[in-house]
Coordinates of C-alpha atoms and ligand atoms in Angstrom, one line a residue:
Chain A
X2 CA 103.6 13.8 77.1
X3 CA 105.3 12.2 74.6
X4 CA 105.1 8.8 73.4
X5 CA 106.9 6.4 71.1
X6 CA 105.2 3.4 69.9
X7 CA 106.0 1.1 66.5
X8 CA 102.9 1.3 64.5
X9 CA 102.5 -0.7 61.2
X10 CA 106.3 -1.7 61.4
X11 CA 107.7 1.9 61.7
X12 CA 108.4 3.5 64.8
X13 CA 106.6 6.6 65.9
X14 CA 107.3 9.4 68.6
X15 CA 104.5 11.6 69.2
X16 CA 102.8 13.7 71.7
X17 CA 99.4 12.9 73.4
X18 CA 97.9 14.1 76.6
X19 CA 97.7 11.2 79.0
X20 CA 93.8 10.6 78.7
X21 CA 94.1 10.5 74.5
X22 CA 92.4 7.1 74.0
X23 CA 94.6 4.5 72.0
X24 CA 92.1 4.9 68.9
X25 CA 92.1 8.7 69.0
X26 CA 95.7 9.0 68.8
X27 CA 95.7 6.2 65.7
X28 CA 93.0 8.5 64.2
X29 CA 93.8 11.7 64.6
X30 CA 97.5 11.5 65.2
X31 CA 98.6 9.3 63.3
X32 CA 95.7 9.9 60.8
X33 CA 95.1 5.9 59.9
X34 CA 91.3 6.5 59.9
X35 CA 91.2 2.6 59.0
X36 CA 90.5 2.2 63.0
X37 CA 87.0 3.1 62.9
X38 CA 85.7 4.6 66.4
X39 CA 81.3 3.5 67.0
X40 CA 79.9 2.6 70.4
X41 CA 83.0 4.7 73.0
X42 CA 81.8 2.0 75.4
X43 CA 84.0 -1.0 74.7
X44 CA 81.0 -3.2 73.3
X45 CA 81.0 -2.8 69.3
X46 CA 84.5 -4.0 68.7
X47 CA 84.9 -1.4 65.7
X48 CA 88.0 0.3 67.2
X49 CA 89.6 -3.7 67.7
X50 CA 93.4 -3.0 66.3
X51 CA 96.3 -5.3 67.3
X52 CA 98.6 -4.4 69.7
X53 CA 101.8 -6.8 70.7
X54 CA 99.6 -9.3 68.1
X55 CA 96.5 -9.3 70.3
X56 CA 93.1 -7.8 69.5
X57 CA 92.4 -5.0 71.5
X58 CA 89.6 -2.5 72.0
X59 CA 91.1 0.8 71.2
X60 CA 88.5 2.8 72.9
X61 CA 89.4 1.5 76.2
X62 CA 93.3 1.8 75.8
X63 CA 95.1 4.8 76.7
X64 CA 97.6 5.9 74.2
X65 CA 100.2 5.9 77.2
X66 CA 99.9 2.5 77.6
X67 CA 100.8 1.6 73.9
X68 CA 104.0 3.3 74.1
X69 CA 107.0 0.8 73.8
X70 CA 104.1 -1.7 72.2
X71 CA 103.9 -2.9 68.8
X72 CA 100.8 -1.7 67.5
X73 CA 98.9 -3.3 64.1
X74 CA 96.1 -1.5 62.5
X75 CA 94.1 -2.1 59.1
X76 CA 96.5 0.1 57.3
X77 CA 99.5 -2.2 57.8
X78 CA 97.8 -5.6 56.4
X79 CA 98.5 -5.1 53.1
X80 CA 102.2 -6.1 52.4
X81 CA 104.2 -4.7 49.1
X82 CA 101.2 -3.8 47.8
X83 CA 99.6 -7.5 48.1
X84 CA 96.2 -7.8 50.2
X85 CA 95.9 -9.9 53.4
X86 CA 94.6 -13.0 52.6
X87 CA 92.0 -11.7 55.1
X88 CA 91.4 -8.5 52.7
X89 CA 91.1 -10.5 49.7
X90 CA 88.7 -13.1 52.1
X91 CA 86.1 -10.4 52.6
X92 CA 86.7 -9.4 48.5
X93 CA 85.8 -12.8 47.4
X94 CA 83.4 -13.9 50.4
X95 CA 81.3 -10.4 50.7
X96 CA 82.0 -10.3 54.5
X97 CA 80.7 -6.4 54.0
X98 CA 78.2 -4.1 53.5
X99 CA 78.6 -0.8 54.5
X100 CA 82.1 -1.7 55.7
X101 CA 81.9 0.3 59.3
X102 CA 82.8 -2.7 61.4
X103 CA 85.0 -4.3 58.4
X104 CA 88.8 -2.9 59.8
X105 CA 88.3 -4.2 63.3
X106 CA 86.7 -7.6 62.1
X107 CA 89.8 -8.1 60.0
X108 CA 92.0 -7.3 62.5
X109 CA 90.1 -9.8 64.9
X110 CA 90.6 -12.5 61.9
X111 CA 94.2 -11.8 61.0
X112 CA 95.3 -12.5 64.9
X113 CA 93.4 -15.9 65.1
X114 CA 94.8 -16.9 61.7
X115 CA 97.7 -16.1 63.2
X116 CA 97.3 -18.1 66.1
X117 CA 95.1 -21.5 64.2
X118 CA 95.3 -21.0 60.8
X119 CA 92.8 -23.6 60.4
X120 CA 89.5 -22.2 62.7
X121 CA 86.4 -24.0 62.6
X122 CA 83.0 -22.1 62.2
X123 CA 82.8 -22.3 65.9
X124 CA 85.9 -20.6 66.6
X125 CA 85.7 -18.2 64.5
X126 CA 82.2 -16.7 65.5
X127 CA 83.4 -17.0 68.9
X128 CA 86.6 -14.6 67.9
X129 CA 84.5 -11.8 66.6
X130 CA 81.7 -12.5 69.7
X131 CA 82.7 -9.0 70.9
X132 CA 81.9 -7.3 67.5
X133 CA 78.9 -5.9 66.1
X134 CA 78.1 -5.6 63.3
X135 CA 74.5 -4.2 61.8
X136 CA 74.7 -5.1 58.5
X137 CA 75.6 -8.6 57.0
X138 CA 74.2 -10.8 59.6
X139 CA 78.2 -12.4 60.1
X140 CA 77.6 -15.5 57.8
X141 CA 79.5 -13.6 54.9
X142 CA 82.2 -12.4 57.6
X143 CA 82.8 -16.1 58.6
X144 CA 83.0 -17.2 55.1
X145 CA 85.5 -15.0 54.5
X146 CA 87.5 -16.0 57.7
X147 CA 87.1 -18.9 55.7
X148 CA 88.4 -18.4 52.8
X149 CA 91.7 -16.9 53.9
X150 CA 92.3 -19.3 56.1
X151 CA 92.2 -22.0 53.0
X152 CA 94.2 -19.4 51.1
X153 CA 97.0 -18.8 53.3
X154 CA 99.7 -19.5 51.0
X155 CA 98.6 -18.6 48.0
X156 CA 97.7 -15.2 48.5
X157 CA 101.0 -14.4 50.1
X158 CA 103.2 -15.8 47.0
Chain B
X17 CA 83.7 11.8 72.2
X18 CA 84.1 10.5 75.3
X19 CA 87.2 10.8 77.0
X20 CA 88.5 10.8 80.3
X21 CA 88.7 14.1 82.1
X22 CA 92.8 15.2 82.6
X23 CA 95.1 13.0 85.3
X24 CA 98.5 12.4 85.0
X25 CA 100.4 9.3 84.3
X26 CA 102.9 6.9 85.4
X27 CA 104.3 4.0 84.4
X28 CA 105.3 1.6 87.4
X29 CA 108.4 -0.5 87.2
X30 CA 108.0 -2.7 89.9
X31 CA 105.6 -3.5 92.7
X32 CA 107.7 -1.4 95.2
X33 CA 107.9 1.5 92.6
X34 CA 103.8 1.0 92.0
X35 CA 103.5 1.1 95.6
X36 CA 106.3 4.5 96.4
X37 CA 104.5 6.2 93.6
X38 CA 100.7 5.6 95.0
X39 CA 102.1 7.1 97.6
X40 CA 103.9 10.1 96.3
X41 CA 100.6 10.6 94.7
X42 CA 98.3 10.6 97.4
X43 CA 94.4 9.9 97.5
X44 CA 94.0 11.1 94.3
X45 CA 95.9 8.2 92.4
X46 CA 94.6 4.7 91.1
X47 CA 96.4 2.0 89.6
X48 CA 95.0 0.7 86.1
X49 CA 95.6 -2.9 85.1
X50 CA 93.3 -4.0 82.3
X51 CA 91.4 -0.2 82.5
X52 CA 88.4 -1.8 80.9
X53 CA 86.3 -1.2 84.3
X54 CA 88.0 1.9 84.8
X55 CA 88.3 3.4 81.8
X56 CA 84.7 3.0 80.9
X57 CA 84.2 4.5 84.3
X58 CA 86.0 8.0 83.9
X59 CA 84.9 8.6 80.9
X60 CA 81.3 8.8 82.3
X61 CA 82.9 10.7 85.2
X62 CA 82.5 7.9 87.5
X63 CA 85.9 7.7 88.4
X64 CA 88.3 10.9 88.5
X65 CA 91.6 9.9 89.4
X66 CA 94.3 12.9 89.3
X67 CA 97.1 10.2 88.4
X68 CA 97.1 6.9 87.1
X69 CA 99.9 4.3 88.0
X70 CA 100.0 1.9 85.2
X71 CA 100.9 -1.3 86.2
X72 CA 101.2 -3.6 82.7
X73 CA 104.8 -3.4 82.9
X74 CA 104.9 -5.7 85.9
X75 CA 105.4 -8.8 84.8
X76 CA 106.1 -10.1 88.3
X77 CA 102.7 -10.0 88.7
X78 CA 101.9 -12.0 85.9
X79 CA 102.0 -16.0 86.6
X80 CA 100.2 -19.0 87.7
X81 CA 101.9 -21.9 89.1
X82 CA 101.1 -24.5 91.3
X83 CA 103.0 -24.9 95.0
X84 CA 102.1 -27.5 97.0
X85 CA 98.5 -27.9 97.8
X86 CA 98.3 -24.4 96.7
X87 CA 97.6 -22.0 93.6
X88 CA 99.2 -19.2 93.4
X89 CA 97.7 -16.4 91.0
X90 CA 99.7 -13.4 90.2
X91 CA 97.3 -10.3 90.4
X92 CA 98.1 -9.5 86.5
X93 CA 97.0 -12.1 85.3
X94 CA 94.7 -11.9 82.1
X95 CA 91.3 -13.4 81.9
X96 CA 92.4 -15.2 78.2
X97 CA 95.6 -16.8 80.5
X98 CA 92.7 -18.2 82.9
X99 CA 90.9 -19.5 80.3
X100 CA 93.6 -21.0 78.2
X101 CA 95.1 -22.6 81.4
X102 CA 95.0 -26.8 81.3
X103 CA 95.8 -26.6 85.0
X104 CA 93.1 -24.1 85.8
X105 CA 90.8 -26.1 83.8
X106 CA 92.0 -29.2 85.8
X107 CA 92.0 -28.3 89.2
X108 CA 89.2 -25.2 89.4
X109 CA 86.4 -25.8 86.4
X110 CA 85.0 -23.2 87.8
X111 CA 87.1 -20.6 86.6
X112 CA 87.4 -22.2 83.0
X113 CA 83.5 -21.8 82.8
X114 CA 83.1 -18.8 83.9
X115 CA 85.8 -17.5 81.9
X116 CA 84.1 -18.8 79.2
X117 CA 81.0 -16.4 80.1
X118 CA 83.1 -13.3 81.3
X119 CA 83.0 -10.3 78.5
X120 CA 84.0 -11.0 75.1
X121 CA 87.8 -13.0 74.0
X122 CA 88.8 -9.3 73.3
X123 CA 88.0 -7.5 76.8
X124 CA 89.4 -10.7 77.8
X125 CA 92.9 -9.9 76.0
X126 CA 92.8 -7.1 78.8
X127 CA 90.9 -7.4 82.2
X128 CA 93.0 -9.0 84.8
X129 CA 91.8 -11.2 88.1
X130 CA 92.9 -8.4 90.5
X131 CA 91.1 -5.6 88.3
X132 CA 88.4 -7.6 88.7
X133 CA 89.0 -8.5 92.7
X134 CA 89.4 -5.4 93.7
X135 CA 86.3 -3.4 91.7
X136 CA 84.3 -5.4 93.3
X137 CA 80.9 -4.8 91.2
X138 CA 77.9 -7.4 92.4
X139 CA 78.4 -8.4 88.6
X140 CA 81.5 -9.5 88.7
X141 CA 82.2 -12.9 88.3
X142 CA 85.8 -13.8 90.0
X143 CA 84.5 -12.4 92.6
X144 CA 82.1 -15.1 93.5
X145 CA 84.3 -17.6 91.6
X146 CA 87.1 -16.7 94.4
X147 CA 84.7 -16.8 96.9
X148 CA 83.3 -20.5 96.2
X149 CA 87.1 -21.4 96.2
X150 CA 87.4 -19.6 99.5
X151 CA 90.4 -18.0 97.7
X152 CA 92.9 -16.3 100.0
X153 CA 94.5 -12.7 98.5
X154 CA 97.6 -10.8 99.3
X155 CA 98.2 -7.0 99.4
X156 CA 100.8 -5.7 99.8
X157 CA 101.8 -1.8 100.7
X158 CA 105.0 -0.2 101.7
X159 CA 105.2 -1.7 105.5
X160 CA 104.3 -5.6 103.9
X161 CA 101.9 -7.9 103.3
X162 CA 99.1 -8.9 104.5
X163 CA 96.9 -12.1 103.3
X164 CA 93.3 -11.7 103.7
X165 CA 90.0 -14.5 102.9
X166 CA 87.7 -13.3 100.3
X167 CA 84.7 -12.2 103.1
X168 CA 87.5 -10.1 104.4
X169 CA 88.3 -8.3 101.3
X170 CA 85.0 -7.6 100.0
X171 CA 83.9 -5.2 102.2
X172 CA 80.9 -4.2 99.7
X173 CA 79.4 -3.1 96.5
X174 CA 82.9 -1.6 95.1
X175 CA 84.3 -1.5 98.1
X176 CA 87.5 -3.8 99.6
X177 CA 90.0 -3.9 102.2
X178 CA 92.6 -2.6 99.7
X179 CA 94.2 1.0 100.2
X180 CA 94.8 3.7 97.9
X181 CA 98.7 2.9 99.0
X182 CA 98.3 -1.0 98.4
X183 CA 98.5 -3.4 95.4
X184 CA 96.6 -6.6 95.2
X185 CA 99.5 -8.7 94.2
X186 CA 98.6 -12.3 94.6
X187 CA 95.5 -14.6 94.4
X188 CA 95.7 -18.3 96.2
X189 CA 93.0 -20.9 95.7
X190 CA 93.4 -23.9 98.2
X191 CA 93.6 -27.6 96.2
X192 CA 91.4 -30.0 97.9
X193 CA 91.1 -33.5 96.6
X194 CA 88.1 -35.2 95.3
X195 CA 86.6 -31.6 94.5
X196 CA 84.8 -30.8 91.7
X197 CA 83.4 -27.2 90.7
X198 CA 81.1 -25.2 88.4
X199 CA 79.6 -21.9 87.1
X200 CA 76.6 -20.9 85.2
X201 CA 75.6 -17.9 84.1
X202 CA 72.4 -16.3 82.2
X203 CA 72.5 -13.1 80.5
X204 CA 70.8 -11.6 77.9
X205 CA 73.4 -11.6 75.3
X206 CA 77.1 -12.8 74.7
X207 CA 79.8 -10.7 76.4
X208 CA 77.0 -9.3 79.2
X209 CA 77.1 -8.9 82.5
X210 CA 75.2 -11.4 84.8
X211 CA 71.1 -11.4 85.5
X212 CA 72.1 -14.1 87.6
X213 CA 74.9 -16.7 87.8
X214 CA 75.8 -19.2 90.5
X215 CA 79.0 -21.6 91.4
X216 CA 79.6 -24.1 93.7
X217 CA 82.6 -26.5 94.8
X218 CA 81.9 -29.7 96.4
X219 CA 84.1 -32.3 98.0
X220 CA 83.3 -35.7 98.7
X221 CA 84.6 -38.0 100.9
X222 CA 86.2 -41.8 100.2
X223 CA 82.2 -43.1 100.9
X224 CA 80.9 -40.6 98.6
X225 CA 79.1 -37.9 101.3
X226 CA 80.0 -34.3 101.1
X227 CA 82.8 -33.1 103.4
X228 CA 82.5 -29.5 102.0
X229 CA 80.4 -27.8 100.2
X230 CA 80.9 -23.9 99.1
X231 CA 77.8 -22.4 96.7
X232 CA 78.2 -18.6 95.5
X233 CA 75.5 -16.3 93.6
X234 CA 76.1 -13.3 91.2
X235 CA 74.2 -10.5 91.1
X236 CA 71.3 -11.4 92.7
X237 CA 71.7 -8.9 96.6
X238 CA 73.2 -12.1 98.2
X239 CA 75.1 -11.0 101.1
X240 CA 78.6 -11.8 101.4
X241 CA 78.2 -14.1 98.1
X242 CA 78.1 -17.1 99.8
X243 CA 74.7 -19.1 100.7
X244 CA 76.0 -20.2 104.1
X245 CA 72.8 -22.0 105.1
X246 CA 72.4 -23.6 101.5
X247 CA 76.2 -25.3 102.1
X248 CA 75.0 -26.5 105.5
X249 CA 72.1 -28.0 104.2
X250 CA 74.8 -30.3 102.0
X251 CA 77.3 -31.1 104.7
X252 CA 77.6 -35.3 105.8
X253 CA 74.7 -35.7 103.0
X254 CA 75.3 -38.1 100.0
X255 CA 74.8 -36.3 96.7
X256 CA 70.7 -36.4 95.2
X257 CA 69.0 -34.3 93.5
X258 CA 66.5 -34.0 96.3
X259 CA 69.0 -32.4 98.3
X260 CA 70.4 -30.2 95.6
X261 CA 66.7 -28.8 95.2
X262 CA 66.5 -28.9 98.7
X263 CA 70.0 -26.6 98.8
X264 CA 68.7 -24.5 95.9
X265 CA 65.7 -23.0 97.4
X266 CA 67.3 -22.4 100.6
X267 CA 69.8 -20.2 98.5
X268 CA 67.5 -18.4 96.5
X269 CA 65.2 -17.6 99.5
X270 CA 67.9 -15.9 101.3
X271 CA 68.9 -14.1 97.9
X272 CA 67.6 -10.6 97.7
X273 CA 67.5 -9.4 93.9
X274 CA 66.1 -6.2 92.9
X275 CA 64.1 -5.3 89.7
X276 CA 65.8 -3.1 87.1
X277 CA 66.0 -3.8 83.0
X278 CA 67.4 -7.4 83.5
X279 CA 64.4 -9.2 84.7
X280 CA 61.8 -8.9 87.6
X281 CA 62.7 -10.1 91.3
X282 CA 60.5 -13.9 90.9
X283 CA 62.4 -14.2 88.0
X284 CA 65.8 -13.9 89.1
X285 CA 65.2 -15.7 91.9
X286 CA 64.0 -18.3 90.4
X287 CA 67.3 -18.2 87.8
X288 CA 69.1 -18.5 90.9
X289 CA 67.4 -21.9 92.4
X290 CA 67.7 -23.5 88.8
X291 CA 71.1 -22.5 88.5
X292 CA 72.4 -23.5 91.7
X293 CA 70.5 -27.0 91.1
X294 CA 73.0 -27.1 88.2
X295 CA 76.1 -25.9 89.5
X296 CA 75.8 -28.5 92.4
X297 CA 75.1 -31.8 90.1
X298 CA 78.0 -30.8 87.9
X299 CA 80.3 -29.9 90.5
X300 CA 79.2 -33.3 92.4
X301 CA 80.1 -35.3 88.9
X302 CA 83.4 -33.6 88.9
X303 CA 84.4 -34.2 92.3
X304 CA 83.2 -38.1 91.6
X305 CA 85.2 -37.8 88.0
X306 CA 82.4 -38.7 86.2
X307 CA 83.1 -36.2 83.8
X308 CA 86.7 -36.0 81.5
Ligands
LIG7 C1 82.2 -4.8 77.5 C2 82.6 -5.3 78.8 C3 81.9 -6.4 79.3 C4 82.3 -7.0 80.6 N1 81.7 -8.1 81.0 C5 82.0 -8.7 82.2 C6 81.4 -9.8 82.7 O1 80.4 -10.4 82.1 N2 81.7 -10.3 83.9 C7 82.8 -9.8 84.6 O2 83.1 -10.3 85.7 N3 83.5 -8.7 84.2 C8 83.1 -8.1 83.0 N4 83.8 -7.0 82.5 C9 84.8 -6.4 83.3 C10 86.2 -7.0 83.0 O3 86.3 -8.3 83.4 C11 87.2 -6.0 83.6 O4 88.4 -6.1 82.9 C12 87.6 -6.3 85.1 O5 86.4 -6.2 85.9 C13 88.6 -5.3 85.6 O6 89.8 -5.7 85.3 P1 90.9 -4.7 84.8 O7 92.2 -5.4 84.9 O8 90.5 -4.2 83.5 O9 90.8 -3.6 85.9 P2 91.0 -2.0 85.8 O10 89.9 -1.4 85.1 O11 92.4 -1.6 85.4 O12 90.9 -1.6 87.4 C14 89.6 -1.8 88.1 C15 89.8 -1.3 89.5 O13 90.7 -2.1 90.2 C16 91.9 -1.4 90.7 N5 93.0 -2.3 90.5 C17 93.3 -3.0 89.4 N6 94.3 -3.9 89.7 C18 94.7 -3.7 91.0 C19 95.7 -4.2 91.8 N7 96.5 -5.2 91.4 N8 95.7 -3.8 93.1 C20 94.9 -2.8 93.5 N9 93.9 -2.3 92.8 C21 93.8 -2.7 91.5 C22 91.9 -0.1 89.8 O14 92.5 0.9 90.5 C23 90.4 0.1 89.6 O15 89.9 0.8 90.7 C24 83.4 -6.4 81.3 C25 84.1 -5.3 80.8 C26 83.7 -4.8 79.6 C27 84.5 -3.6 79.1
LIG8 S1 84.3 2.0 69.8 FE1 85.6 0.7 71.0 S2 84.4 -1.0 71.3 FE2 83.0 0.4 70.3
LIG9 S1 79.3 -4.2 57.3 FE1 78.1 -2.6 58.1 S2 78.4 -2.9 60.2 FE2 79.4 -4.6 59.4

């Protein structure tokens, strides 16, 4: 079937079958690889992209079900060349390691920013509560949050 | 990679277009709301649907308003709309906390109350939430609607009184005054299903003794949900905790857990006593308003 979908800002028309899975077709379609794909059973919260501006776990979206969406993946939160205040969070605050869970976090962070751009510790934990990750123990990853959310403005002028 | 194996898809327009195209379709087709129960499920080939009749696009089905001394819950509703409701929060605590304990704020982004409803896993926690409200549903197919109570909906483990040809399209949960309700859940980690969990609704009268009393237990082999005999334990009694132990153990001795990886039988039986001791005194102070 074919499917169009804006991704990123830009409109897409492609073809899937109807069981591609949302993150598949971001992957391997589309080739944004920044959509990282771990557990396949909608638990680690690495494949988490934005879609209509909410976080949601690509694995367990059908491609189909995106189309007429506005779809937001790690690739497209970098504006005229300027990092996210949430990319240039995890820069300053070491919110990685090995970076495997680092796309869907920031996605996950970019949408509650979005939402309270001033989220306690609390509320921030409990936005990334359905992601995993193995290496940094999250304390860095809030930080970060952190630190965009006090550097909203600036990093966008 | 797991994927699903090949169906074919459709997008619904409407409920009557939902409900001509499950028929077109035949036994074969499944509508997907949220897809995070069945999604995971046909990709381990639990579920093979031929088609699937997508049903986000109906945003008739997507409210939550309050008529009369009634609730009315469209069937698309999301579990993050639940949660963020004040009026949900105001009039059914119950489903604010176990929102609260339901998945993660992603899967939450997604799931919907009638998903939930009608897969009908023992885990699921609507299910009992609905059924502590004595929640009444609707379905509706191609010849109407019919509105059924929660007992006569849940027919079993994944199993309701909703056809392949029918839609769930509307949850109502009764307002009673001077109510107050609660959940609690344990689980072994944030975002998991329950080892146990238990709610209860409890309405008092103008001299403080309980008029009704409803008490409901996740995952723990309860038949029908409800602890019948616990609730008649309560009834024309004034609130103590000597009668909310007394309700407790009745509910957990006519419980029947089984043993898997989440704990041994003793254990979640005793999980459900302790937490139906709890759901009661909190439900009890939020019928009384001793709690903002
Ligand atoms: C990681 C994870 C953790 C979870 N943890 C919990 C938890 O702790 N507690 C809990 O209660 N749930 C939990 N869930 C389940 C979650 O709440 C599901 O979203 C929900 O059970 C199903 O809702 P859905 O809208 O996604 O349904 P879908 O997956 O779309 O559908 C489920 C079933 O219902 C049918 N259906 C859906 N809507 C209708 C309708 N309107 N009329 C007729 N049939 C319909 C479908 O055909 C399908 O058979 C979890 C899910 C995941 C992925
Ligand atoms: S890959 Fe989607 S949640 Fe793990
Ligand atoms: S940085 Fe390695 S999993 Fe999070």
């Amino acid at each position: 079937m074919q499917i169009t979908l804006t991704v990123n800002g830009t409109e897409v028309t492609a073809e899937c079958e109807p069981r591609t899975l949302l993150v598949h077709f971001v992957r391997d379609t589309l080739r944004l690889t920044g959509t990282h794909w771990g557990c396949d059973t909608s638990n680690c919260g690495t494949c988490v992209l934005l879609m209509d501006g909410e976080p949601v776990k690509s694995c367990t979206v059908l491609a189909a079900m995106a189309a007429g969406r506005e779809i937001r993946t790690v690739e497209g939160l970098a504006q005229n060349g300027t990092l996210d205040p949430v990319q240039q969070g995890f820069m300053a605050e070491h919110g990685l390691q090995c970076g495997f869970c680092t796309p869907g976090m920031m996605m996950t962070a970019r949408a509650l920013l979005d939402r309270n751009p001033d989220p306690d510790e609390t509320e921030i934990r409990s936005a990334i509560s359905g992601q995993i990750c193995r290496c940094t123990g999250y304390s860095t990853i809030v930080r970060s949050v952190q630190w965009a959310a006090k550097n909203q403005e600036g990093a966008q002028a | 990679m797991q994927v699903p194996a090949p169906f074919d898809y459709a997008r619904a327009e409407s409920v009557e277009d939902a409900l001509s195209l499950l028929q077109r379709h035949g036994p074969e087709s499944r509508v997907i709301a949220g897809g995070h129960s069945l999604l995971p499920m046909m990709k381990l080939r639990l579920a093979r649907p031929e088609w699937l009749i997508d049903i986000n696009d109906l945003f008739e089905l997507d409210y939550l308003v309050e008529d009369g001394g009634t609730v009315r819950i469209g069937a698309l509703t999301r579990h993050a709309t639940l949660l963020a409701s004040d009026l949900i929060a105001r009039l059914f605590p119950i489903v604010t906390d176990a929102e609260k304990v339901i998945a993660d704020p992603i899967v939450r982004n997604r799931g919907t109350i009638g998903g939930s409803l009608c897969q009908a896993d023992p885990a699921e926690d609507l299910s009992t939430v609905c059924e502590v409200l004595r929640a009444e549903v609707v379905i509706r197919g191609l010849d109407g609607e019919r509105v059924l109570t929660m007992p006569e909906m849940h027919r079993g483990p994944y199993e309701t009184a909703v056809a392949q040809d029918e839609l769930l399209t509307e949850i109502r949960f009764p307002v009673l005054p001077r109510s107050g309700s609660a959940y609690e859940k344990v689980e072994r980690r944030v975002g998991d299903w329950a080892i146990a969990a238990a709610g209860a609704s409890i309405t008092l009268s103008p001299e403080g003794t309980i008029t009704h009393a409803a008490i409901g237990l996740t995952s723990v082999g309860l038949d029908g949900r409800t602890a019948t005999r616990a609730e008649e334990r309560l009834l024309g009694q004034r609130p103590a905790d000597e009668l909310f132990d007394a309700a407790a153990a009745i509910a957990a001795e006519d419980c029947n857990p089984v043993a898997d990886q989440r704990g041994p039988v003793d254990y979640k039986r005793h999980l459900a006593a302790e937490l139906t001791r709890r759901v009661l005194r909190r439900a009890t102070e939020r019928a009384a308003g001793e709690e903002g």
